[in-house]
Coordinates of C-alpha atoms in Angstrom, one line a residue:
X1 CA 0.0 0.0 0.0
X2 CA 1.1 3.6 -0.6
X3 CA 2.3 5.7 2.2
X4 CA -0.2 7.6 4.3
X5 CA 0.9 11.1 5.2
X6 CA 0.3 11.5 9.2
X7 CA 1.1 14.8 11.3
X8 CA 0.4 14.7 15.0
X9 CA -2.7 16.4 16.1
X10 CA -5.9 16.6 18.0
X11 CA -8.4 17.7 16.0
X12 CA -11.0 18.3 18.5
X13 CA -9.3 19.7 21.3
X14 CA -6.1 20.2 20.2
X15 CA -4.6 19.2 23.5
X16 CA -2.4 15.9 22.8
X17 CA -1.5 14.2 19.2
X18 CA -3.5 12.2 17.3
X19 CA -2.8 10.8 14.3
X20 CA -5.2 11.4 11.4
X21 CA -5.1 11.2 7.5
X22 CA -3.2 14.3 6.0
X23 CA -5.4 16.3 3.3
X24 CA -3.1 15.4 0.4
X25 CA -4.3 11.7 1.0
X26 CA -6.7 10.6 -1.9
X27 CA -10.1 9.6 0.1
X28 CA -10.7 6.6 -2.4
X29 CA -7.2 5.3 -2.9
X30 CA -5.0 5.7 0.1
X31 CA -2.3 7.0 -1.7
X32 CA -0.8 10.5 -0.8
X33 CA -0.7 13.1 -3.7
X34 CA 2.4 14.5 -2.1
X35 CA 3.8 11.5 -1.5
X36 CA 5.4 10.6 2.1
X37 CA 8.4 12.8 1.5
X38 CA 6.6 15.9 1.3
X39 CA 4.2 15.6 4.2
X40 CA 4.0 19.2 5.0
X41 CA 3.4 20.6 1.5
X42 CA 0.1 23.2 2.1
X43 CA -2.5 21.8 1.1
X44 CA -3.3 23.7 -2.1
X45 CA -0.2 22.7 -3.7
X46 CA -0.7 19.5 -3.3
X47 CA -4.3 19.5 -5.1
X48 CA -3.8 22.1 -7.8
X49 CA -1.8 19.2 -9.9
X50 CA -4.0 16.7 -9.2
X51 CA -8.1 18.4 -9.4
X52 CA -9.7 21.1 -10.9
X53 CA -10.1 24.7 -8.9
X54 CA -13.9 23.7 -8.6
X55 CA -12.7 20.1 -6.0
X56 CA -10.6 22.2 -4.0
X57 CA -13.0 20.8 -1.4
X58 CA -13.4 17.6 -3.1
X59 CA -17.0 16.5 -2.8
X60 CA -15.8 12.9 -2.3
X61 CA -14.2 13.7 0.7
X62 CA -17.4 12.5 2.9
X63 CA -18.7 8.8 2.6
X64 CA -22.4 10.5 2.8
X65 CA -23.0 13.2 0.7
X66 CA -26.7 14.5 -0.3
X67 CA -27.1 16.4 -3.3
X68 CA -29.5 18.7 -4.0
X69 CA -32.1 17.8 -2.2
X70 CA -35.2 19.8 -2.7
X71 CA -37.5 21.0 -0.1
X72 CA -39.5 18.2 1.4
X73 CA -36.4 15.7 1.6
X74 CA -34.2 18.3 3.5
X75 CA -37.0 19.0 6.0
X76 CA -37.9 15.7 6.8
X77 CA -33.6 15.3 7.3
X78 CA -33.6 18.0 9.6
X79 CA -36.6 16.5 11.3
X80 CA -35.1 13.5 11.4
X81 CA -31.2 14.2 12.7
X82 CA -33.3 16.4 15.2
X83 CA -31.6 19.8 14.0
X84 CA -35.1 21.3 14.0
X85 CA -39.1 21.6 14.4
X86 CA -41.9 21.7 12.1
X87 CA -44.0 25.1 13.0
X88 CA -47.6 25.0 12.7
X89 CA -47.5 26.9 9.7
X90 CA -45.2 24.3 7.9
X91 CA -41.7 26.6 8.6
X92 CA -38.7 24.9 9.9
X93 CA -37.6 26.2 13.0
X94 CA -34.4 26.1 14.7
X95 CA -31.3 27.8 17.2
X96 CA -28.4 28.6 16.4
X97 CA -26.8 28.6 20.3
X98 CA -24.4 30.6 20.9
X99 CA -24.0 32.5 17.3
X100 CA -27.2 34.6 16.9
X101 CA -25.6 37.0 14.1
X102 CA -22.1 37.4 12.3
X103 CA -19.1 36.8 14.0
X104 CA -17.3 40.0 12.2
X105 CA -14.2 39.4 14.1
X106 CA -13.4 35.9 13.3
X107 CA -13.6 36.7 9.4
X108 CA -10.4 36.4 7.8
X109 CA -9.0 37.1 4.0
X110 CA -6.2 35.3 2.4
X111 CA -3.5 37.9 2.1
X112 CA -1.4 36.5 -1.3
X113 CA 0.0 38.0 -4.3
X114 CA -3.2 38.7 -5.9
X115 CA -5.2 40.4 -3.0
X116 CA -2.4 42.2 -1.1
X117 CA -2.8 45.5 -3.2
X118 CA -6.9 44.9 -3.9
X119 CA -8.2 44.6 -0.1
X120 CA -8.8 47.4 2.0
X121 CA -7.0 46.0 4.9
X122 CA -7.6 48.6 7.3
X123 CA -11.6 46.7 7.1
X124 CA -10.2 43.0 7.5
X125 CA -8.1 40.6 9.1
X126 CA -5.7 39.1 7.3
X127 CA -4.6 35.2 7.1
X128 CA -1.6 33.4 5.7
X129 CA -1.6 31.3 2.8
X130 CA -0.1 28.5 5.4
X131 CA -2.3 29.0 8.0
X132 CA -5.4 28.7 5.3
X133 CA -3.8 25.5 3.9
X134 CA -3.7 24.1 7.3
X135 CA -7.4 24.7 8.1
X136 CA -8.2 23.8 4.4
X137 CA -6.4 20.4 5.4
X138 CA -8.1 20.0 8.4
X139 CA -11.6 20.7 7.2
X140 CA -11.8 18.2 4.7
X141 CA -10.1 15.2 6.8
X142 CA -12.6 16.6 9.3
X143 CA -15.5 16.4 6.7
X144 CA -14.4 12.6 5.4
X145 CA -16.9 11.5 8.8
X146 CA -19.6 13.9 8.5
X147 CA -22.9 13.3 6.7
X148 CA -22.9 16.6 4.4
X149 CA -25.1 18.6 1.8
X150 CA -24.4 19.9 -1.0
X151 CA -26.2 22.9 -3.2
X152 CA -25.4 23.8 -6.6
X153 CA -26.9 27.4 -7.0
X154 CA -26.3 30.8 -9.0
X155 CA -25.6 33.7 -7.3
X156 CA -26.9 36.7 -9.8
X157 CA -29.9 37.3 -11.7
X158 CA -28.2 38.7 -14.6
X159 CA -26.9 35.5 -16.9
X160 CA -23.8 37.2 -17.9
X161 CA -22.5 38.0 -14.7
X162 CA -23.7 35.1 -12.5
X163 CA -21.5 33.1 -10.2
X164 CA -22.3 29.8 -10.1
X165 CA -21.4 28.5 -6.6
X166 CA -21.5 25.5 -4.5
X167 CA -22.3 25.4 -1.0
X168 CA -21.9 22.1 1.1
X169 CA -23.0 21.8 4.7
X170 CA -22.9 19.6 7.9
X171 CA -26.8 20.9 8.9
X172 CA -29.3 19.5 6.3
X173 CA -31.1 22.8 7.3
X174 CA -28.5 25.2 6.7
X175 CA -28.8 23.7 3.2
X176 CA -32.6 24.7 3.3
X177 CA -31.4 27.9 4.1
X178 CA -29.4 28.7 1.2
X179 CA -31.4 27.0 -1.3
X180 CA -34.0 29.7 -0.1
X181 CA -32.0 32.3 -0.4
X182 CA -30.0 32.1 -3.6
X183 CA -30.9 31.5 -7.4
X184 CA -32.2 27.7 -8.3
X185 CA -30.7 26.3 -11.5
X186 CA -33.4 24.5 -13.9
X187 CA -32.9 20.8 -13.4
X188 CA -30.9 20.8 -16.7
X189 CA -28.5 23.3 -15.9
X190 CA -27.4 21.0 -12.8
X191 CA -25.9 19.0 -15.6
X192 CA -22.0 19.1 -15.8
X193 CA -22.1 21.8 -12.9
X194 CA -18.9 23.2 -12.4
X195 CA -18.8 25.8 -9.3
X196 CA -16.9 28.5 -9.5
X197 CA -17.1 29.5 -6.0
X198 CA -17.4 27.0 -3.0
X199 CA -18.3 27.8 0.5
X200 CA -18.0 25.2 2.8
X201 CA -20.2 25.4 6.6
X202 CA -18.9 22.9 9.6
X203 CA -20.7 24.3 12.5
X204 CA -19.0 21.4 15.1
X205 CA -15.4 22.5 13.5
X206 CA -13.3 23.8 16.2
X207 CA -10.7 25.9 15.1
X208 CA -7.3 25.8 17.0
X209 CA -6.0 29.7 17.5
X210 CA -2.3 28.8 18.0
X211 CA -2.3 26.6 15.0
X212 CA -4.9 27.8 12.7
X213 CA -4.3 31.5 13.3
X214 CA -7.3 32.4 14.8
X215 CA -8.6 34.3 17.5
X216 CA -11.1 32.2 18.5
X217 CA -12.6 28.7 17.5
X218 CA -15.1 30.0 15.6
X219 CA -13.6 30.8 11.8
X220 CA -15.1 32.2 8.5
X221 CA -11.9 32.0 6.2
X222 CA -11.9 33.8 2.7
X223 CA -9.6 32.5 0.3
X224 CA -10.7 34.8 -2.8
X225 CA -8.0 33.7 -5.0
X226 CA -8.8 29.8 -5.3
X227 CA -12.6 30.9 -4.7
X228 CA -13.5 29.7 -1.5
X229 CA -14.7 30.0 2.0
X230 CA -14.6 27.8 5.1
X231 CA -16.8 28.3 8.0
X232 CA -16.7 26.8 11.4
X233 CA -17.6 27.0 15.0
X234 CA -20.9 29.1 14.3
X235 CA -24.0 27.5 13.1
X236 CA -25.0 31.2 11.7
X237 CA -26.3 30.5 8.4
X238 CA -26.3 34.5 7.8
X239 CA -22.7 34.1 7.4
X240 CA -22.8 31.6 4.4
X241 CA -24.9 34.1 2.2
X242 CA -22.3 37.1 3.3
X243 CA -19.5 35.3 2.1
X244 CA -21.3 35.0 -1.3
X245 CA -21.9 38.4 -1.2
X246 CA -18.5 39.5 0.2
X247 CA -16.7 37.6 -3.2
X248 CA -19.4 39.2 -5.2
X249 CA -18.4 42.4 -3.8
X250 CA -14.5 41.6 -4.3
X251 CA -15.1 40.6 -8.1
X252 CA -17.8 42.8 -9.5
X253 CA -15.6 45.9 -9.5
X254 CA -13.0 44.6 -12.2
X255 CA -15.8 44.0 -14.5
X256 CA -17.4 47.7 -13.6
X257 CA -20.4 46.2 -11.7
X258 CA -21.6 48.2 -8.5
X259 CA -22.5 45.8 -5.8
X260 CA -25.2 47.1 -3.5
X261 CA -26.0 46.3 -0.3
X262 CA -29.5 47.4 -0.9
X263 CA -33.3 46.1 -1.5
X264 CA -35.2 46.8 -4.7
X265 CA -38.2 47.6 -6.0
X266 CA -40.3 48.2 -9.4
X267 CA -42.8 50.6 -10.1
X268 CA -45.7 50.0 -12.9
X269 CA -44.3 52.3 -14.6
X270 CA -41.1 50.2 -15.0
X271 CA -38.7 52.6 -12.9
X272 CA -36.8 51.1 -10.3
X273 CA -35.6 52.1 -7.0
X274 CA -32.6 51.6 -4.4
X275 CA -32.6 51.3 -1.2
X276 CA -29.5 51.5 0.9
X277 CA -29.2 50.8 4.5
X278 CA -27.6 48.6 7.5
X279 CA -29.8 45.9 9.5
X280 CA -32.4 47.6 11.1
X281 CA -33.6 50.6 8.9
X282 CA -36.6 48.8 6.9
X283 CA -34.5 47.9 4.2
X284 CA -36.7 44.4 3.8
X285 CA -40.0 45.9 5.3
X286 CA -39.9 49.3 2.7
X287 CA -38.8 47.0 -0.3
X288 CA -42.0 44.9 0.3
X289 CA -44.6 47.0 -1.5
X290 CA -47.6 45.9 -2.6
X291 CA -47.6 48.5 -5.0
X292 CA -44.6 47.5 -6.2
X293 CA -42.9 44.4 -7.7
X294 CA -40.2 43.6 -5.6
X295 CA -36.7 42.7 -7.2
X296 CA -35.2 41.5 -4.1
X297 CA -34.5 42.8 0.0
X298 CA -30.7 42.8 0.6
X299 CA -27.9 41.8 -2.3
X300 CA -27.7 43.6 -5.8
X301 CA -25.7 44.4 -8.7
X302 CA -25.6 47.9 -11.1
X303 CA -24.5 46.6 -14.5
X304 CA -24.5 48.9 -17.9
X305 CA -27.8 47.1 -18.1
X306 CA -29.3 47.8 -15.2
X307 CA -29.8 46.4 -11.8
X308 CA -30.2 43.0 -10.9
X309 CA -30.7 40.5 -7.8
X310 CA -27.9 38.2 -6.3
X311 CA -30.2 36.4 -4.4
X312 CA -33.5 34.4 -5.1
X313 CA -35.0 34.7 -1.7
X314 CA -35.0 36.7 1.5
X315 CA -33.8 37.1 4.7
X316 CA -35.9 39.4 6.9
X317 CA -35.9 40.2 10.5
X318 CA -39.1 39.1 12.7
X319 CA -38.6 40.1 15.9
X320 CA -42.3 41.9 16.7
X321 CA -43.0 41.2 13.0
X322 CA -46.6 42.4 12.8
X323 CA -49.0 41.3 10.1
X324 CA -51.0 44.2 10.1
X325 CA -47.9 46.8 9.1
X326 CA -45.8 43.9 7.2
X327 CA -48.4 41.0 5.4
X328 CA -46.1 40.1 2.8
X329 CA -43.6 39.4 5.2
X330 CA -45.4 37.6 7.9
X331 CA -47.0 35.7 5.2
X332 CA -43.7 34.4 3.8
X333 CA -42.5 33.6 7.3
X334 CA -45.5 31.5 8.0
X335 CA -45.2 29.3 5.0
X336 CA -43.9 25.5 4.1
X337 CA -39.9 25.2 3.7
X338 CA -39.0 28.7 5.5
X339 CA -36.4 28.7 7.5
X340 CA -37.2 30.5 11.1
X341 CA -33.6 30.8 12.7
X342 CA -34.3 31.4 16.3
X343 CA -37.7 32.2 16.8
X344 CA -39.8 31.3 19.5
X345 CA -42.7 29.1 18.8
X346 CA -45.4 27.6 21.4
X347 CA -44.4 24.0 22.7
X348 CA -48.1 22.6 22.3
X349 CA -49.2 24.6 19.0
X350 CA -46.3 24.9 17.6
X351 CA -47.5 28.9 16.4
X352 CA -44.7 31.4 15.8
X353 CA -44.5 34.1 18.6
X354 CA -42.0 37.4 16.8
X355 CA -42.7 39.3 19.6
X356 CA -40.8 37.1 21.9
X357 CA -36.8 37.7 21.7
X358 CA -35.6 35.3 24.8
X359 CA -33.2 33.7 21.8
X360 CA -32.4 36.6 20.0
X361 CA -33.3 40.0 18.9
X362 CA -31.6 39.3 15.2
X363 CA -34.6 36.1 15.0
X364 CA -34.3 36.1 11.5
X365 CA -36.8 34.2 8.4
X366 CA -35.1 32.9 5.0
X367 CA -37.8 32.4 2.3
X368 CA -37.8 32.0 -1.8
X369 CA -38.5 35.3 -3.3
X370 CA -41.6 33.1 -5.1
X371 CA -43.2 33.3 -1.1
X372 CA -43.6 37.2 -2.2
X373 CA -46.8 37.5 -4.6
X374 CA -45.7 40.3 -6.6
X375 CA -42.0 39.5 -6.6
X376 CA -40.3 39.9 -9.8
X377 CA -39.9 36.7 -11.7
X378 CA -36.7 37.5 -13.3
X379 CA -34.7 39.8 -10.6
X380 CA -33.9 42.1 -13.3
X381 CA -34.6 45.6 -13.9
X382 CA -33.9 49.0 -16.1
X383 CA -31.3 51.7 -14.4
X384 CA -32.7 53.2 -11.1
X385 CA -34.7 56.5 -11.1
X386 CA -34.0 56.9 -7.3
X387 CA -32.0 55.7 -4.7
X388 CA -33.3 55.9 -0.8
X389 CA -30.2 55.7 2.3
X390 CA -31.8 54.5 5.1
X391 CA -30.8 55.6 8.2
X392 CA -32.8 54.8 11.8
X393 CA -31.9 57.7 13.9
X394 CA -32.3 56.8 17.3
X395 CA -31.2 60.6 18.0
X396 CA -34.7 62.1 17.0
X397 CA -32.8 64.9 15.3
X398 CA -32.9 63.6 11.3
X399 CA -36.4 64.6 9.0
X400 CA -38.6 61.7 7.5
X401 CA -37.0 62.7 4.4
X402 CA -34.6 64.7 2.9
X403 CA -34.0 65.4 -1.0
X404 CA -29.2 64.8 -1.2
X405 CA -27.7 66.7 -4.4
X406 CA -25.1 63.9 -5.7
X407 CA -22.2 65.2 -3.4
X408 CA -24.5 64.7 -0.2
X409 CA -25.8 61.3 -1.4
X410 CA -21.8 60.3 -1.6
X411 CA -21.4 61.8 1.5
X412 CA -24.2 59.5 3.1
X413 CA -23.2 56.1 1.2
X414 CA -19.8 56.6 2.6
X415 CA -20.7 57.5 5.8
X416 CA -23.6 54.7 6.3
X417 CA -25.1 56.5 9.3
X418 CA -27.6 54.7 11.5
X419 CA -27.9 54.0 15.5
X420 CA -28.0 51.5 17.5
X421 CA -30.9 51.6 20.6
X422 CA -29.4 51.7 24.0
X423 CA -30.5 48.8 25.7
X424 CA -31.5 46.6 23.1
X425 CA -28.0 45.0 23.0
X426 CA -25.5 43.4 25.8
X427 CA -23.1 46.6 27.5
X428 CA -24.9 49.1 26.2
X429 CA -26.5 52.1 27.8
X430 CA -29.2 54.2 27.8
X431 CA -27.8 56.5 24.9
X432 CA -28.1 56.1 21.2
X433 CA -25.3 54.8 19.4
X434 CA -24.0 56.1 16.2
X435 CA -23.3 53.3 14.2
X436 CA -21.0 54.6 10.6
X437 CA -20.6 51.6 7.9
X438 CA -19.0 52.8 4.9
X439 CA -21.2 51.7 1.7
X440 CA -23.7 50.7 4.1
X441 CA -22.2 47.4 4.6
X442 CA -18.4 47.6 5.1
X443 CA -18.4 44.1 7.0
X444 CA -19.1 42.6 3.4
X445 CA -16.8 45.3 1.0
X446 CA -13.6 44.0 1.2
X447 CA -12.1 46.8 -1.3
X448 CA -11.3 50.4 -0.5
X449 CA -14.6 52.4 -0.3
X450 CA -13.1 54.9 -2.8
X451 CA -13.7 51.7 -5.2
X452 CA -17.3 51.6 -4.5
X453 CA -18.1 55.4 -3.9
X454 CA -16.5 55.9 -7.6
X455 CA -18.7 53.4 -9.9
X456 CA -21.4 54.7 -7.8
X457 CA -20.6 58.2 -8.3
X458 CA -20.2 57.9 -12.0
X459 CA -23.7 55.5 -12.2
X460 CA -26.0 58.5 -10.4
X461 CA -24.5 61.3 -12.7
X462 CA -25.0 58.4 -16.2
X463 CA -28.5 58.0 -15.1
X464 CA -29.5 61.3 -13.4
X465 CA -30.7 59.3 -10.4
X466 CA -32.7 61.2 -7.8
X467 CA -31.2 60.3 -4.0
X468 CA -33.0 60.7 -0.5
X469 CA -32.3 60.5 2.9
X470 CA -35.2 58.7 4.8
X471 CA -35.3 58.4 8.5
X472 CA -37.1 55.5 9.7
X473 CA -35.7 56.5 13.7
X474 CA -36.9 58.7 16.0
X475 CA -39.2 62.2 16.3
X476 CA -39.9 64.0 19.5
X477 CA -36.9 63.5 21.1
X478 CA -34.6 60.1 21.2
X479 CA -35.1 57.2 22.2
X480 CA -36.4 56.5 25.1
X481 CA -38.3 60.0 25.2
X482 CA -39.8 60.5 21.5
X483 CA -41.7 57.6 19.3
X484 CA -40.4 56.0 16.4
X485 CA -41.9 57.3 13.0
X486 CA -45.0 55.5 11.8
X487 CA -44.2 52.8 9.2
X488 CA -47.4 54.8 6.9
X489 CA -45.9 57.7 7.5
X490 CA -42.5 56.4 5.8
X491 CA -44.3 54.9 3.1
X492 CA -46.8 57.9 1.9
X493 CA -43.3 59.7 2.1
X494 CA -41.3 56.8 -0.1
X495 CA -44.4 57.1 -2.4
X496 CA -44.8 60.4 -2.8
X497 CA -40.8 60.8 -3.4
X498 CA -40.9 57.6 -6.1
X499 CA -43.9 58.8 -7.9
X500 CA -41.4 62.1 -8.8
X501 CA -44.2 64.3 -7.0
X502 CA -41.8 65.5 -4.0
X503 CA -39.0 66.6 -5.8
X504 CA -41.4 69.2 -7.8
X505 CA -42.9 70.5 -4.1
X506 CA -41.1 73.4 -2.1
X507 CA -38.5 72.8 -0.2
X508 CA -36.6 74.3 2.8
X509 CA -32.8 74.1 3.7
X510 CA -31.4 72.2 6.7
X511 CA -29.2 74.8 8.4
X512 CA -26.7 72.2 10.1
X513 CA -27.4 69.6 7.4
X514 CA -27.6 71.0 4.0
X515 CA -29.8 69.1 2.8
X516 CA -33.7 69.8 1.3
X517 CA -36.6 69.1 3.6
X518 CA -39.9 69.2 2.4
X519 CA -42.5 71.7 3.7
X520 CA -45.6 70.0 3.3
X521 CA -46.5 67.0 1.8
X522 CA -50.2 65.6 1.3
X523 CA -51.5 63.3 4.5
X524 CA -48.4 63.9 6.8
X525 CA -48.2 66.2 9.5
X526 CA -46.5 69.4 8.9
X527 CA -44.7 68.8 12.4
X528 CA -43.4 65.9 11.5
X529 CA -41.3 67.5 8.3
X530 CA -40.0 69.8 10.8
X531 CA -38.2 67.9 14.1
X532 CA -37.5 70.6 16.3
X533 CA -41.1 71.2 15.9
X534 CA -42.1 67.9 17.6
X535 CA -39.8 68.5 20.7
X536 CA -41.1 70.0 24.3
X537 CA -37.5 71.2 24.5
X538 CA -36.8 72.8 21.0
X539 CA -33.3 73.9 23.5
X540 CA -32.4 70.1 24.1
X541 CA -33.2 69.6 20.4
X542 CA -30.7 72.0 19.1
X543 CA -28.1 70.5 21.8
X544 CA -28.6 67.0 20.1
X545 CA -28.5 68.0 16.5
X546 CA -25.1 69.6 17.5
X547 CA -24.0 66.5 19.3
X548 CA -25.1 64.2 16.6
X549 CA -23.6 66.6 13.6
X550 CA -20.0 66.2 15.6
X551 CA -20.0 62.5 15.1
X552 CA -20.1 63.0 11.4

C-alpha cells in the first residue's frame, strides 16, 4: 500500500497528538498526492496538480454526501437528525446557540499576491496562505466522517455575470437555508455543474487559535484567489450568504459592476428604485410594497444594463413582526420550507410568537422570493430613477425625508449612518449609538470604499438618479423620550418621493445639514417634516442635532 501522510494532532481539542489522514491523502485510494516525502506541502499545492479549482474541497471527501435535495427531503432530514421543528404553519424552526448574528471578528481574507494591493486591509483581518492550507487540510479530513449537503446554485440574476457557486453543509437545514435564499438552476443546468465559487459550513469544527491563526474557535476564512470560504464553530447560516456576497463584492468591480448592499423595487411604470441601509432601517419591510414588484431585500448588482438580484429569496428580521404593518412578510414567514432561525414558537401549538426575543433580537426568516406575490420573476430591472439611504436615527434629530444633491448622497453612502438603541444589545446604555458603515455594509466590502463610492458616483450622474435621505428612527426626542416614526408615515413619504411628486414641491434648507426638507406633503403632518417642531424642548433639540452633527 502507498504511504499515508500523518502529522500529530488533535483535532478536537487540540490538546495531545492524534494521528489522522493528512489532506493530500486521496479519500478513495490511500495513496498520498504529495507522497510521504513531502508531508507538510500546504495543502493547495498538493491539489492544484492533481483536481480542478472547482474540488478544492473535493465533494468525495465525505462517505455520505446528499445532493440537491429539494425542499420536502431536506425538512424531513432535519426533522429526522433532530436539528429542528416543524412550526404549525409548515416553517422549519431552529437555534443557532451561541451564534445569533455574524461573527465580524473571526472573518479572515487570504492575504497572497493577488489580493495584497486589492483589499482594503484597514476593514479585514488578514490570514496566511499557510495557516489557510492548514485549516483547508483539516476541514476536509474533518468532513471525510460527517454526513454533508451539498447545493449547486447561482448567485446573480443577470446570466452574464452570474457566479455559479456550491455550497456544502454539515446541517441539512442550513442547506434549506441557502437554497431559499439564492438563485435555483433548472434541473438541466445541474448538468456538468462546475462551481466557480465553493463555501464550505462545519458548524462542530473547532478551530485551534495557536495553530490555525485564529482568535477564537469559531472561523469564516476567505480564500478569494482559489474561490472559496470555510466556516466553522458558528451555526449562523447568515454568514454563508455574506461570504457570497462578500466575493461578489471583491469581483464585481473589475468587471465595472456596482455591488449594492441594498433592496429593490419596481414601479408599474417600469422605474426602479434603491434602497440602501444597515440591519435595522426597513430595508426588507420598505422594499416589500404591494404596489410594487419587488426585485429582491438585501444583495444587488448595477451593470450597464441595469440592476439585478444576487439572491433568489430573503432574509428578513421578525422580531415583533406584525401582520397588520408587514403582510407580505409575515405571510412568507408562515409558509412550508421557511427557514425561522431562532424564533420562539409555542411547545403545544407549535405557532410562531416574533414578539418574543428570549433567543435573540436578530430572529431572522429565509424564504424564496416566489413566497412574495408580486416578486419579480426574473430579478432584473432598467437603471434606477431613485436611490433611498436608510438611516434609523435613534437621536430624534434627522427629518422623515430629505432630498441629497449627488455630493451629499456620496457623503451618506460613505458615511452609512444609522444607531444602534441603547438597551437593546449586551453593555450598552441608555444612549443612542452612532453606528458609521462605509457603503452601508463595510463588514461585506472587502475593497477600498473609494472603489465603491467611484462606480457609484459615476452610475447616479450616467443616469440622473434622484437620491434621498429617509429616517425610519426617532421624532420628538430620542429614544427612550420620542416615538419611532409611523411605518405609513414612511411609506406615503417613499411614495410620494418615487412617484417624482416630492421633488417638484417646495423645499426648505437644513441649516446644520444641508440638505432639502420638504414643507408639506399631502396626508403627513407638517410637524413631523420639521423635528425641532415635535420636541417639548426645542433647546435640548438643538443641543442633540449639534451633538449628533460632531459624530459625522
Amino acid at each position: 500500500m502507498a504511504p499515508v501522510c500523518a502529522r500529530p494532532f488533535d483535532h478536537q481539542r487540540h490538546l495531545g497528538p492524534m494521528t489522522i489522514s493528512c489532506a493530500a491523502q486521496n479519500d478513495l485510494t490511500g495513496r498520498c498526492f504529495a507522497g510521504a516525502e513531502h508531508p507538510n506541502a500546504p495543502a493547495a499545492t498538493i491539489f492544484m496538480g492533481q483536481i480542478s479549482m472547482a474540488e478544492l474541497f473535493p465533494t468525495s471527501t465525505s462517505q455520505r454526501m446528499r445532493r440537491n435535495l429539494l425542499e420536502a427531503e431536506l425538512i424531513e432530514w432535519v426533522v429526522r437528525r433532530g436539528e429542528g421543528r416543524l412550526a404549525a404553519t409548515g416553517a422549519v424552526v431552529v437555534e443557532t446557540g451561541q451564534h445569533t448574528g455574524r461573527s465580524a471578528q473571526d472573518k479572515y481574507i487570504v492575504r497572497d499576491a493577488e489580493t495584497e494591493g486589492a483589499i482594503w486591509w484597514d476593514n479585514a483581518h488578514g490570514m496566511s496562505e499557510e495557516q489557510f492550507d492548514r485549516l483547508l487540510a483539516d476541514f476536509i479530513s474533518f468532513a471525510r466522517h460527517k454526513e454533508l449537503f451539498v447545493q449547486d446554485l447561482f448567485a446573480g440574476a443577470e446570466k452574464e455575470h452570474r457566479l455559479s457557486t456550491r455550497i456544502v453543509t454539515e446541517h441539512a437545514w442550513q442547506s434549506l437555508f441557502i437554497r431559499n435564499l439564492l438563485r435555483r438552476p433548472e434541473p438541466s443546468e445541474l448538468e456538468g455543474f462546475v462551481p466557480e465559487f465553493t463555501v464550505v459550513d462545519l458548524p462542530s469544527f473547532r478551530a485551534a487559535p495557536l495553530y490555525h491563526g485564529t482568535r477564537s474557535e469559531t472561523i469564516i476564512a476567505c480564500n478569494f484567489t482559489k474561490r472559496i470560504v470555510l466556516i466553522g464553530g458558528t451555526s449562523y447560516a447568515g454568514e454563508i450568504k455574506k461570504s457570497v456576497f462578500s466575493f461578489l463584492n471583491y469581483i464585481l468591480p473589475g468587471k465595472n459592476i456596482m455591488p449594492m448592499h441594498c433592496s429593490a423595487n419596481v414601479g408599474k411604470d417600469g422605474s426602479s428604485a434603491v434602497f440602501f441601509g444597515l440591519s435595522g432601517t426597513g430595508k426588507t419591510t420598505l422594499s416589500a410594497d404591494p404596489a410594487r414588484e419587488l426585485l429582491g431585500d438585501d444583495e444587488h448588482g448595477w451593470s450597464d444594463k441595469g440592476i439585478f438580484n444576487f439572491e433568489g429569496g430573503c432574509y428578513a428580521k421578525t422580531i415583533r413582526l406584525s401582520k397588520s404593518a408587514e403582510p407580505q412578510i409575515w405571510a412568507a414567514s408562515n409558509r412550508f420550507a421557511t427557514v425561522l432561525e431562532n424564533v420562539v414558537i409555542d411547545p403545544v401549538t407549535r405557532v410562531p410568537n416574533f414578539d418574543d426575543n428570549r433567543l435573540a433580537e436578530n430572529a431572522r426568516s429565509a424564504y424564496p422570493l416566489d413566497a412574495i406575490s408580486n416578486a419579480s420573476p426574473t430579478g432584473i430591472a432598467g437603471h434606477p430613477k431613485n436611490i433611498v439611504m436608510l438611516t434609523a436615527d435613534a437621536f430624534g434629530v434627522l427629518p422623515p425625508i430629505a432630498k441629497l444633491t449627488p455630493s451629499q448622497a456620496m457623503y451618506h453612502f460613505l458615511s452609512g449612518f444609522t444607531a444602534k438603541v441603547g438597551g437593546t444589545e449586551k453593555g450598552m446604555g441608555a444612549e443612542p449609538q452612532p453606528t458609521f458603515s462605509t457603503c452601508f455594509g463595510a463588514p461585506f466590502m472587502p475593497r477600498h470604499p473609494r472603489v465603491y463610492g467611484n462606480l457609484l458616483r459615476n452610475l447616479i450622474a450616467q443616469h440622473g438618479v434622484d437620491c434621498w435621505l429617509v429616517n425610519t428612527g426617532w421624532t420628538g426626542g430620542k429614544f427612550g423620550d420620542g416615538t419611532r416614526i409611523p411605518i405609513k408615515v414612511t411609506r406615503t413619504l417613499l411614495e410620494a418621493a418615487l412617484s417624482g411628486d416630492l421633488k417638484n414641491q417646495p423645499m426648505r434648507t437644513d441649516p446644520v445639514f444641508g440638505f432639502a426638507v420638504p414643507v408639506a406633503v399631502a396626508g403627513i403632518d407638517a410637524k413631523l417634516l420639521t423635528p425641532r417642531a415635535t420636541w417639548a424642548d426645542p433647546q435640548a433639540y438643538d443641543a442633540m442635532t449639534a451633538k449628533l452633527a460632531q459624530m459625522f
